[in-house]
CSV table of C-alpha atoms in Angstrom, one decimal:
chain,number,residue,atom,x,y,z
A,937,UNK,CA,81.9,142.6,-76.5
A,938,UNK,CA,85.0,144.9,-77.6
A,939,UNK,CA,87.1,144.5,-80.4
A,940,UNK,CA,90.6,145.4,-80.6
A,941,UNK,CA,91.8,147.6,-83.6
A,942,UNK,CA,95.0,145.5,-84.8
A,943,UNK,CA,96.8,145.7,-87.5
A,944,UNK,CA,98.6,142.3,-89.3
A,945,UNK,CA,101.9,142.6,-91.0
A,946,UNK,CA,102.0,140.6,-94.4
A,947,UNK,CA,105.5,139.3,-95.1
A,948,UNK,CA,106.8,139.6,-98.9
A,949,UNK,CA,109.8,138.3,-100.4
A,950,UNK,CA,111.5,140.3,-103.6
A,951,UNK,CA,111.2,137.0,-105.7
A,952,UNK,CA,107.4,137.1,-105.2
A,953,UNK,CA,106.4,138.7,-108.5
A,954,UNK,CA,108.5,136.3,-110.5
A,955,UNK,CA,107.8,133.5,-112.3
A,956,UNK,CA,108.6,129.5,-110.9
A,957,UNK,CA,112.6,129.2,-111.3
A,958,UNK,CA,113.7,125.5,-111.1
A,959,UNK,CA,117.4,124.6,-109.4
A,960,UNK,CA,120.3,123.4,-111.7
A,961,UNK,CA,119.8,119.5,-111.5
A,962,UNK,CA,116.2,119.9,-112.1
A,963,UNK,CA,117.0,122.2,-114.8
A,964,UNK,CA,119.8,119.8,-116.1
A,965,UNK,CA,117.4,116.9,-116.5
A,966,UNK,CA,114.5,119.0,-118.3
A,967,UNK,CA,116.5,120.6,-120.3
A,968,UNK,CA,118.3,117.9,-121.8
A,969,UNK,CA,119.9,118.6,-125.4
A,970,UNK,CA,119.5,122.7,-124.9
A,971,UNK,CA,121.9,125.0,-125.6
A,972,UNK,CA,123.9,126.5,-122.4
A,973,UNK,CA,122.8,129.9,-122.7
A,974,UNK,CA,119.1,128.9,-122.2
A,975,UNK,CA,120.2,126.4,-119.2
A,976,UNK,CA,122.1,129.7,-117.5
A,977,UNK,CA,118.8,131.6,-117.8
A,978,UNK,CA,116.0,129.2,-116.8
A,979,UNK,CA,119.1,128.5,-113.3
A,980,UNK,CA,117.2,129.3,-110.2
A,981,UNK,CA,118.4,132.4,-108.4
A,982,UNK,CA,120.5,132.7,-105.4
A,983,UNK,CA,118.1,132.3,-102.7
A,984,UNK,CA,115.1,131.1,-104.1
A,985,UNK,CA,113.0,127.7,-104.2
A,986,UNK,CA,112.8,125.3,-106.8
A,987,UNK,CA,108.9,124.9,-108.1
A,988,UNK,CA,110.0,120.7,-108.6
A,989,UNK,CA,111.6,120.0,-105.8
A,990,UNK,CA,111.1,122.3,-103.6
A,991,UNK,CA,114.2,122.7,-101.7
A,992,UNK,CA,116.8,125.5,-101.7
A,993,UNK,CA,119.8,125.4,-103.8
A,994,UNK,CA,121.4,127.8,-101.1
A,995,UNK,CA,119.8,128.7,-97.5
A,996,UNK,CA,121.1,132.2,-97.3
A,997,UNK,CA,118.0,134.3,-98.5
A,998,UNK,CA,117.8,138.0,-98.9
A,999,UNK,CA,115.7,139.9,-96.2
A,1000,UNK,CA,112.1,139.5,-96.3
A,1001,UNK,CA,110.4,143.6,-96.8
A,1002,UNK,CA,107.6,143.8,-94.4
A,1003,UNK,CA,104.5,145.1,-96.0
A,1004,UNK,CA,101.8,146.9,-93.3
A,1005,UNK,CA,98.1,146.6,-94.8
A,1006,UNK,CA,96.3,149.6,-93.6
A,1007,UNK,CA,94.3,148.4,-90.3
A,1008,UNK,CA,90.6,150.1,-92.0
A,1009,UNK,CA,90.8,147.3,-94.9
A,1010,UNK,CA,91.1,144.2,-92.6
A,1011,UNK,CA,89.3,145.5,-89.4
A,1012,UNK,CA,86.2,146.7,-91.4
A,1013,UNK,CA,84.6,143.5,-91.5
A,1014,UNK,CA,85.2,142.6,-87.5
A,1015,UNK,CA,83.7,146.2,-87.0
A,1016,UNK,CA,81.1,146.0,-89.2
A,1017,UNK,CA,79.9,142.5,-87.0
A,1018,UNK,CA,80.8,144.6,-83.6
A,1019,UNK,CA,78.8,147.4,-84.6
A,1020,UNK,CA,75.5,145.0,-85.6
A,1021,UNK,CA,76.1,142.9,-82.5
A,1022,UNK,CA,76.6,145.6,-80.1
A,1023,UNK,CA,73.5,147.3,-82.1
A,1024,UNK,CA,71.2,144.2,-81.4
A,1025,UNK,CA,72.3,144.0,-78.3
A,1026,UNK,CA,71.6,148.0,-77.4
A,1027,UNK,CA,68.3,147.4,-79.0
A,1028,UNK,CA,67.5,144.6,-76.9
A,1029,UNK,CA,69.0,146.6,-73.8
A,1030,UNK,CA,66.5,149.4,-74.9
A,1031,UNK,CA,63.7,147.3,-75.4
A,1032,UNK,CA,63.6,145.3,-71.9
A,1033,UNK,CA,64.2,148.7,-70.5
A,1034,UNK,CA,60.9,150.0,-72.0
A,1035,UNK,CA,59.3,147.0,-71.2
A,1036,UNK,CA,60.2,147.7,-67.6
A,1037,UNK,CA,59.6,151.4,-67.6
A,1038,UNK,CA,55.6,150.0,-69.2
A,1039,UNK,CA,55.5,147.6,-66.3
A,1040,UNK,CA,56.7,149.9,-64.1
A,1041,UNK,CA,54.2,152.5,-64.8
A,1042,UNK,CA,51.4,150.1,-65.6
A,1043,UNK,CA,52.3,148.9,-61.6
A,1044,UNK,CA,52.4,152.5,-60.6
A,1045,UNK,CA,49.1,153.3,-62.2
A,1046,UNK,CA,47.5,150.1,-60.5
A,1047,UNK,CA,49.0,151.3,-57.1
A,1048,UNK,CA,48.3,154.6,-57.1
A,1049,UNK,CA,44.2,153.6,-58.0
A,1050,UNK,CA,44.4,151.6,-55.1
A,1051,UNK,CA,45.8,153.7,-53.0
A,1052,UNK,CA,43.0,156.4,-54.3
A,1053,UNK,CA,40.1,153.8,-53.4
A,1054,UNK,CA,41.7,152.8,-50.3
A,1055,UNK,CA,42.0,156.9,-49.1
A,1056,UNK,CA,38.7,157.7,-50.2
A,1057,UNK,CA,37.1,154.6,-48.4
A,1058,UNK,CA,39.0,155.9,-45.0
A,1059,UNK,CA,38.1,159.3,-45.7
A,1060,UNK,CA,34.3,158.4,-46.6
A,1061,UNK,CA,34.3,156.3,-43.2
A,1062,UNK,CA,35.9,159.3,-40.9
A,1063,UNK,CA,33.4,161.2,-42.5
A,1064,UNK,CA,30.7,159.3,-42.3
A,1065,UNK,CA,31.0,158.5,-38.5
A,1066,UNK,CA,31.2,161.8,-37.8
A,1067,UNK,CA,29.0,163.6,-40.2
A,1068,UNK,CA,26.3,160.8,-40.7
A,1069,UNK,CA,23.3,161.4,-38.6
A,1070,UNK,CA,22.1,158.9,-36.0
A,1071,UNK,CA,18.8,159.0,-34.5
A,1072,UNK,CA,18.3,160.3,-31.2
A,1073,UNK,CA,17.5,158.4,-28.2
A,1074,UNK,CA,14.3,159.0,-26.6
A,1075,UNK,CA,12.4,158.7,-23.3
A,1076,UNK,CA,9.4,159.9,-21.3
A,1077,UNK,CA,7.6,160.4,-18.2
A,1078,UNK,CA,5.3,158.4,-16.3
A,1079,UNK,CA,2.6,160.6,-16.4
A,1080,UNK,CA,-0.4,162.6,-18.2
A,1081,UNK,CA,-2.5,165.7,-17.6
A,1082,UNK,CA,-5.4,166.8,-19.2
A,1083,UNK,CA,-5.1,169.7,-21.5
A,1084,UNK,CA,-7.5,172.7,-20.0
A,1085,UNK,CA,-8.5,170.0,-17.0
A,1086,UNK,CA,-11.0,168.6,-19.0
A,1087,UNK,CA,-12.3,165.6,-18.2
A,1088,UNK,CA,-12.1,162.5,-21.3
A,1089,UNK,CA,-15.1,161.5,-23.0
A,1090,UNK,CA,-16.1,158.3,-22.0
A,1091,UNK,CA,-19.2,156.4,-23.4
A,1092,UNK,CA,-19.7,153.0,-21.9
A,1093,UNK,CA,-21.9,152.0,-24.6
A,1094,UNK,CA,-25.2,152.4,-23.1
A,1095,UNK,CA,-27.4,155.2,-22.3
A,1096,UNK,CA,-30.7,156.2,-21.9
A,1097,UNK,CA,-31.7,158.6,-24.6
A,1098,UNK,CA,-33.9,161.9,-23.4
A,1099,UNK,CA,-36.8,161.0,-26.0
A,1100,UNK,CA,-37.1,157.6,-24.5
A,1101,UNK,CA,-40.3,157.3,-22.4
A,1102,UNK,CA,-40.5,153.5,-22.0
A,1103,UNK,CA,-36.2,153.4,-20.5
A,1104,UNK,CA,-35.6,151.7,-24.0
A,1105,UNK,CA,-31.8,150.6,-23.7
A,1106,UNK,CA,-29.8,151.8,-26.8
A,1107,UNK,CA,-26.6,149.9,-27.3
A,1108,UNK,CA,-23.5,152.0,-28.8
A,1109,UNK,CA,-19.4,151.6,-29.4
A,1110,UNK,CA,-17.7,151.9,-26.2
A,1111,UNK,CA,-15.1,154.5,-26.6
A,1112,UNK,CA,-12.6,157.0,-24.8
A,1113,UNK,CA,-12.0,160.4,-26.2
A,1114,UNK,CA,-9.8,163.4,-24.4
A,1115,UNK,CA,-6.3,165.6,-25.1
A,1116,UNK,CA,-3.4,164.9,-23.1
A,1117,UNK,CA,-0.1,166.3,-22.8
A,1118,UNK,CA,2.5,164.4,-22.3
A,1119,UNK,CA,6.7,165.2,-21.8
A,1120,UNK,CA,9.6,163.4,-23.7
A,1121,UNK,CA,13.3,163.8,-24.0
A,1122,UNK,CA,15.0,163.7,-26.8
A,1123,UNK,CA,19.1,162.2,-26.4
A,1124,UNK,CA,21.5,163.9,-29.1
A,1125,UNK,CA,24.7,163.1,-27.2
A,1126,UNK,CA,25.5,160.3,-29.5
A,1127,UNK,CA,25.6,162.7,-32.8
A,1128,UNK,CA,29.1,165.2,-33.7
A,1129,UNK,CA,26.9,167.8,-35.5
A,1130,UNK,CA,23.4,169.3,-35.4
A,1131,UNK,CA,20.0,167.0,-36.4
A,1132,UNK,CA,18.0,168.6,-38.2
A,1133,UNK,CA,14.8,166.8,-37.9
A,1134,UNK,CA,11.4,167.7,-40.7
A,1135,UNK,CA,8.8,166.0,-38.3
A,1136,UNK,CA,8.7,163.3,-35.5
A,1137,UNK,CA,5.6,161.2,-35.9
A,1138,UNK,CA,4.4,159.5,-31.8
A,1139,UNK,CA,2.4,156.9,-30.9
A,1140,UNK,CA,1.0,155.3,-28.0
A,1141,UNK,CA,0.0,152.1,-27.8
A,1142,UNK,CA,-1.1,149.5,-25.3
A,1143,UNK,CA,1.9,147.6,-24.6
A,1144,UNK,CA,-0.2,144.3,-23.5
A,1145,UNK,CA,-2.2,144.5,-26.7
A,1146,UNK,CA,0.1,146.5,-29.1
A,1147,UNK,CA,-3.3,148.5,-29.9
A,1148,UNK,CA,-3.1,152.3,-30.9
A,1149,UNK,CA,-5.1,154.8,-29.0
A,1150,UNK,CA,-3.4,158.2,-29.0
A,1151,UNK,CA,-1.3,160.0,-31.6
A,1152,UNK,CA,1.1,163.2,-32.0
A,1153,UNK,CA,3.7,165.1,-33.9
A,1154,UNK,CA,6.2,167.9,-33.9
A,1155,UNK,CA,7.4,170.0,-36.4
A,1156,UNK,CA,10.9,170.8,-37.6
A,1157,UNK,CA,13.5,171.2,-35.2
A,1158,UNK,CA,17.3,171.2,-34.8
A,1159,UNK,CA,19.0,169.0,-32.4
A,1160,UNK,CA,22.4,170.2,-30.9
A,1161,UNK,CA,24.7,167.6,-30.6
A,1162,UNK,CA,25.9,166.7,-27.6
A,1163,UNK,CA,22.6,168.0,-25.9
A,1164,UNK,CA,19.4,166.1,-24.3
A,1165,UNK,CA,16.1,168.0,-25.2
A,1166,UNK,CA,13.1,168.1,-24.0
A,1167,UNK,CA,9.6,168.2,-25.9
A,1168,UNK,CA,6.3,168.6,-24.6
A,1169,UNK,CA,3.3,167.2,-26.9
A,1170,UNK,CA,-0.2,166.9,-27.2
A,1171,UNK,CA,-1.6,163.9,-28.0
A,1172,UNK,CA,-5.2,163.2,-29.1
A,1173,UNK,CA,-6.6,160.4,-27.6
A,1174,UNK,CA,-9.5,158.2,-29.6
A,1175,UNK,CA,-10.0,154.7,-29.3
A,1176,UNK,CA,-13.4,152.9,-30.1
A,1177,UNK,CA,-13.5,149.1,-29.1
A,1178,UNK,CA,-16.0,146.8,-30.8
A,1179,UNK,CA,-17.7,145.8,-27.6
A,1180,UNK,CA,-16.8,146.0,-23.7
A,1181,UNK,CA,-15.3,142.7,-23.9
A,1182,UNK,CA,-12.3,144.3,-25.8
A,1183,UNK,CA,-9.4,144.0,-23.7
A,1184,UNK,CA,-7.5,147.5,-24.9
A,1185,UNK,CA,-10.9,149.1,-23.6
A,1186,UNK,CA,-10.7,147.1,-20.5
A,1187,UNK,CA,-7.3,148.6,-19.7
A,1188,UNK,CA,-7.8,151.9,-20.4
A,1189,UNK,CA,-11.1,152.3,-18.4
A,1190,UNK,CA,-9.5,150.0,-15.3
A,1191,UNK,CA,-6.8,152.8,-15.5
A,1192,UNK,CA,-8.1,156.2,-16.8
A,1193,UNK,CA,-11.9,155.7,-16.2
A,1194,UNK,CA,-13.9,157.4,-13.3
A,1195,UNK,CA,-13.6,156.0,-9.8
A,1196,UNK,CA,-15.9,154.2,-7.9
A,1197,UNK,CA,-15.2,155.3,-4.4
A,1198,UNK,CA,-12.3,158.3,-3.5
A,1199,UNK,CA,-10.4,155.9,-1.4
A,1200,UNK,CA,-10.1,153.8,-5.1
A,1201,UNK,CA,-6.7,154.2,-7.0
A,1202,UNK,CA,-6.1,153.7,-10.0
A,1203,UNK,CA,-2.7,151.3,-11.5
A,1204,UNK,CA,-1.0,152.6,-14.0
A,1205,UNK,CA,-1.4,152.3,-18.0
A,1206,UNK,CA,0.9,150.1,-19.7
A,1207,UNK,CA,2.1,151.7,-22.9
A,1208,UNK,CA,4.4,151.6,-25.5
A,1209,UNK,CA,5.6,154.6,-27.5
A,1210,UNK,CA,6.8,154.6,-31.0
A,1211,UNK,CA,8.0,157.6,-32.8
A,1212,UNK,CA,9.3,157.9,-36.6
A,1213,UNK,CA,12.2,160.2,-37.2
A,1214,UNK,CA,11.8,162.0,-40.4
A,1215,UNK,CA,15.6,163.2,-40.6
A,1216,UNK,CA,17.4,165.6,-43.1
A,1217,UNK,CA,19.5,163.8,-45.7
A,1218,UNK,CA,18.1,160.2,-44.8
A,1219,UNK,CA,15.4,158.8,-47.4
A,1220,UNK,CA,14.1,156.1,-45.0
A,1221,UNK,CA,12.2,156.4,-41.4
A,1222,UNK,CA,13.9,155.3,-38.6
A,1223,UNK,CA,11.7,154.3,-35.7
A,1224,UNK,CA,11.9,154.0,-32.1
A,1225,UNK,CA,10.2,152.8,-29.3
A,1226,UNK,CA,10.2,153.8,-25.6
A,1227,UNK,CA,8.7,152.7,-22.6
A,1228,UNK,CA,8.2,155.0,-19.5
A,1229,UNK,CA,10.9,154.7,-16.7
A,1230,UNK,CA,8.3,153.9,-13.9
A,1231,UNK,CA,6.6,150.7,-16.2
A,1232,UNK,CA,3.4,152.9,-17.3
A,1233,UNK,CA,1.9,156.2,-16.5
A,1234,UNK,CA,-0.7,157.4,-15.2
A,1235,UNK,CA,-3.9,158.9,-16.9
A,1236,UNK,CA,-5.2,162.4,-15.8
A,1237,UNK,CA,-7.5,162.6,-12.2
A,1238,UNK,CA,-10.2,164.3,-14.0
């Protein structure tokens, strides 16, 4: 709100400074019994009002003087009110306008940190499909050879013993020992970078009676991506049943034990392979089974 600087005249008559004068009937009746010479003085001047009656004893009147206050002395007040309103008002001006500068920047702050999470969750995710390591796929032959064509130990769990003169039966564990070597392949195509494995732990199993019979591992090795690799290992076979009844025993003799006649074939042996991947940068063991292509493989001739 603006105030206008004005200035406001203040009209003044000559007669302003002089005492009350009274017109000459008034004047007659108060001053009854005075001399004349007091009457003349006390008679109201030419153009002035009587303080009784309050009318003019003539209505010509001299020319008023104009007297101009300075404009400082009556404006100061008004501009002195301006001034504090247009001060409050500045102040409130200022203060909504640092309360909406704090807002502002408490809103930018708040936006900015989530825009910061939100790019490092997208960057963490485009990194971590392509960087993070996924386990390799794995599969193997359907079939076995004997390491140095040696034949497996098999003990049927009877014999008769050298020292034994009277064909005394001695009853033992059945059991299967030998050395075979076996091929696998080893899938990276699903990974964007190298896979550095410490050690890949196999097993094989029988896959009817999920019983373990023959075991092997690989050391360290580094898996291009994109690549399928093959491995060749040695597994050590050793499986001791409690009786001849047992049905893993069964299997494997039926399937890797001698042959009765040489037009006899043997089927094949149904097992299961599990391997543990002990990957770089990964604190827990993946694990992954694999079945041969052709349903089982077959055991060594020998």
């Amino acid at each position: 709100m603006h105030s206008t600087r004005m200035s406001y005249p203040v009209y003044e008559t000559e007669n302003d400074n002089k005492s009350s004068q009274m017109c000459s009937s008034c004047l007659s009746t108060t001053t009854t019994g005075s001399n004349s010479s007091s009457s003349s003085c006390q008679s109201i001047s030419e153009g002035s009002i009587c303080s009784h009656c309050s009318v003019h004893e003539k209505q010509e009147t001299h020319p008023k003087k104009i007297k101009t206050i300075p404009a400082h002395i009556i404006i100061e007040p008004i501009t002195t009110t301006t001034k504090s309103i247009t001060s409050t008002k500045n102040q409130d001006m200022t203060n909504r306008n640092r309360s909406r500068c704090c807002c502002f920047r408490k809103n930018s702050t708040s936006r900015m940190i989530v825009f910061l999470i939100f790019f490092i969750f997208v960057l963490g995710a485009i990194t971590a499909f392509f960087c993070w390591p996924r386990t390799p796929r794995i599969s193997m032959g359907g079939g076995a050879s004997s390491v140095n064509n040696e034949p497996p130990d098999w003990w049927a769990g009877e014999r008769l013993p050298l020292s034994a003169q009277d064909n005394t039966v001695i009853p033992s564990r059945p059991s299967l020992r030998g050395t075979w070597q076996m091929n696998v392949t080893l899938d990276n195509r699903d990974n964007w970078i190298p896979t550095h494995i410490r050690s890949l732990d196999f097993v094989l199993m029988d896959s009817l009676t999920l019983s373990k019979f023959a075991w092997a591992s690989a050391s360290a090795m580094v898996l291009q991506p994109n690549t399928i690799s093959p491995v060749s290992l040695t597994f050590n076979v050793n499986y001791q049943a409690p009786d001849n009844t047992d049905p893993t025993f069964q299997n494997l003799y039926n399937a890797c034990g001698p042959l009765k006649t040489t037009n006899d074939q043997r089927p094949a042996l149904k097992v299961l392979l599990k391997v543990n991947f002990h990957l770089f940068g990964i604190m827990w063991t993946p694990i992954v089974t694999a079945t041969p292509y052709t349903g089982g493989i077959l055991c060594p001739i020998k």
